[in-house]
CSV table of C-alpha atoms in Angstrom, one decimal:
chain,number,residue,atom,x,y,z
A,5,UNK,CA,-119.7,50.6,102.2
A,6,UNK,CA,-117.4,53.3,101.0
A,7,UNK,CA,-116.6,56.2,103.1
A,8,UNK,CA,-118.2,58.7,100.7
A,9,UNK,CA,-121.4,56.5,100.5
A,10,UNK,CA,-121.6,56.3,104.3
A,11,UNK,CA,-121.2,60.2,104.5
A,12,UNK,CA,-123.9,60.7,101.9
A,13,UNK,CA,-126.1,58.3,104.1
A,14,UNK,CA,-125.6,60.3,107.2
A,15,UNK,CA,-126.2,63.7,105.4
A,16,UNK,CA,-129.4,62.5,103.9
A,17,UNK,CA,-130.5,61.1,107.2
A,18,UNK,CA,-129.6,64.4,108.8
A,19,UNK,CA,-132.3,66.2,106.6
A,20,UNK,CA,-135.1,64.2,108.2
A,21,UNK,CA,-133.7,64.3,111.7
A,22,UNK,CA,-133.2,68.1,111.6
A,23,UNK,CA,-136.5,69.1,109.9
A,24,UNK,CA,-138.5,66.9,112.1
A,25,UNK,CA,-136.7,67.5,115.1
A,26,UNK,CA,-136.9,71.2,114.7
A,27,UNK,CA,-140.6,71.2,114.5
A,28,UNK,CA,-140.8,69.0,117.6
A,29,UNK,CA,-138.5,71.5,119.4
A,30,UNK,CA,-140.6,74.3,118.4
A,31,UNK,CA,-143.8,72.5,119.5
A,32,UNK,CA,-142.1,72.0,123.0
A,33,UNK,CA,-141.5,75.8,123.1
A,34,UNK,CA,-145.0,76.9,122.5
A,35,UNK,CA,-145.3,77.0,118.6
A,36,UNK,CA,-148.7,75.6,117.7
A,37,UNK,CA,-148.7,72.6,115.3
A,38,UNK,CA,-151.5,70.2,114.4
A,39,UNK,CA,-151.4,66.8,115.9
A,40,UNK,CA,-150.9,65.5,112.3
A,41,UNK,CA,-147.8,67.7,111.7
A,42,UNK,CA,-146.3,66.6,115.0
A,43,UNK,CA,-146.9,62.8,114.1
A,44,UNK,CA,-145.3,63.4,110.7
A,45,UNK,CA,-142.5,65.2,112.5
A,46,UNK,CA,-141.9,62.3,114.8
A,47,UNK,CA,-141.9,59.9,111.8
A,48,UNK,CA,-139.3,62.1,110.0
A,49,UNK,CA,-137.1,61.8,113.0
A,50,UNK,CA,-137.4,58.1,113.2
A,51,UNK,CA,-136.9,57.8,109.5
A,52,UNK,CA,-133.7,59.8,109.8
A,53,UNK,CA,-132.4,57.8,112.6
A,54,UNK,CA,-133.0,54.5,111.0
A,55,UNK,CA,-131.4,55.8,107.7
A,56,UNK,CA,-128.4,56.9,109.6
A,57,UNK,CA,-128.1,53.5,111.4
A,58,UNK,CA,-128.4,51.7,108.0
A,59,UNK,CA,-131.5,49.6,109.0
A,60,UNK,CA,-133.1,48.1,105.9
A,61,UNK,CA,-131.2,50.8,104.0
A,62,UNK,CA,-132.5,50.0,100.4
A,63,UNK,CA,-136.2,49.8,101.3
A,64,UNK,CA,-136.0,52.9,103.7
A,65,UNK,CA,-134.2,55.0,101.2
A,66,UNK,CA,-136.8,54.3,98.6
A,67,UNK,CA,-139.6,55.0,101.2
A,68,UNK,CA,-137.9,58.3,102.1
A,69,UNK,CA,-137.5,59.2,98.3
A,70,UNK,CA,-141.3,58.4,97.8
A,71,UNK,CA,-142.2,60.6,100.9
A,72,UNK,CA,-140.1,63.6,99.6
A,73,UNK,CA,-141.5,63.2,96.1
A,74,UNK,CA,-145.0,63.4,97.5
A,75,UNK,CA,-143.9,66.4,99.7
A,76,UNK,CA,-142.4,68.2,96.7
A,77,UNK,CA,-145.7,67.8,94.7
A,78,UNK,CA,-148.1,68.6,97.5
A,79,UNK,CA,-146.4,71.4,99.4
A,80,UNK,CA,-144.3,73.1,96.7
A,81,UNK,CA,-146.8,73.6,93.7
A,82,UNK,CA,-144.7,76.1,91.9
A,83,UNK,CA,-146.9,75.9,88.8
A,84,UNK,CA,-149.8,77.6,90.8
A,85,UNK,CA,-147.6,80.8,91.4
A,86,UNK,CA,-146.1,83.5,89.6
A,87,UNK,CA,-143.1,86.0,90.0
A,88,UNK,CA,-141.0,85.6,93.1
A,89,UNK,CA,-143.5,83.2,94.9
A,90,UNK,CA,-143.1,80.9,91.9
A,91,UNK,CA,-139.3,81.1,92.1
A,92,UNK,CA,-139.3,80.3,95.9
A,93,UNK,CA,-141.6,77.3,95.4
A,94,UNK,CA,-139.6,76.0,92.4
A,95,UNK,CA,-136.5,76.2,94.6
A,96,UNK,CA,-137.9,74.1,97.3
A,97,UNK,CA,-139.6,71.7,94.8
A,98,UNK,CA,-136.1,71.1,93.1
A,99,UNK,CA,-134.4,70.7,96.4
A,100,UNK,CA,-136.7,67.9,97.3
A,101,UNK,CA,-136.1,66.4,93.9
A,102,UNK,CA,-132.4,66.5,94.4
A,103,UNK,CA,-132.8,64.8,97.6
A,104,UNK,CA,-134.9,62.1,96.0
A,105,UNK,CA,-132.1,61.4,93.5
A,106,UNK,CA,-129.6,61.2,96.4
A,107,UNK,CA,-132.0,58.7,98.2
A,108,UNK,CA,-132.3,56.6,95.0
A,109,UNK,CA,-128.6,56.4,94.6
A,110,UNK,CA,-128.2,55.6,98.3
A,111,UNK,CA,-130.9,52.7,97.8
A,112,UNK,CA,-128.6,51.3,95.1
A,113,UNK,CA,-125.4,51.6,96.9
A,114,UNK,CA,-126.2,50.5,100.4
A,115,UNK,CA,-127.8,47.6,102.3
A,116,UNK,CA,-127.5,44.0,101.6
A,117,UNK,CA,-124.8,42.4,99.4
A,118,UNK,CA,-125.8,41.5,95.9
A,119,UNK,CA,-125.0,37.9,94.7
């Protein structure tokens, strides 16, 4: 794998490790989270670690892309807001969409060799 592809892999993986890890860290320091949120956070950390390691990279990158696409639609519904709230939600929605694009590219660039 090319160096720039490997770097992209690690940077995309870092999004999941840091986001999930931060919520778990906060929970350890008294911030209240639901059990479901903690479970999802642990899953994000695991997903990030597996992405960084390159385990089943094609399938895992597509799974991560699907998860972020669902997250964008479910947690950042910019179409329901107006004004500055809409702008903030649109920013987060598009950030997730950009990450989805990177993960789709990664799924095509990494993993098993093609014949």
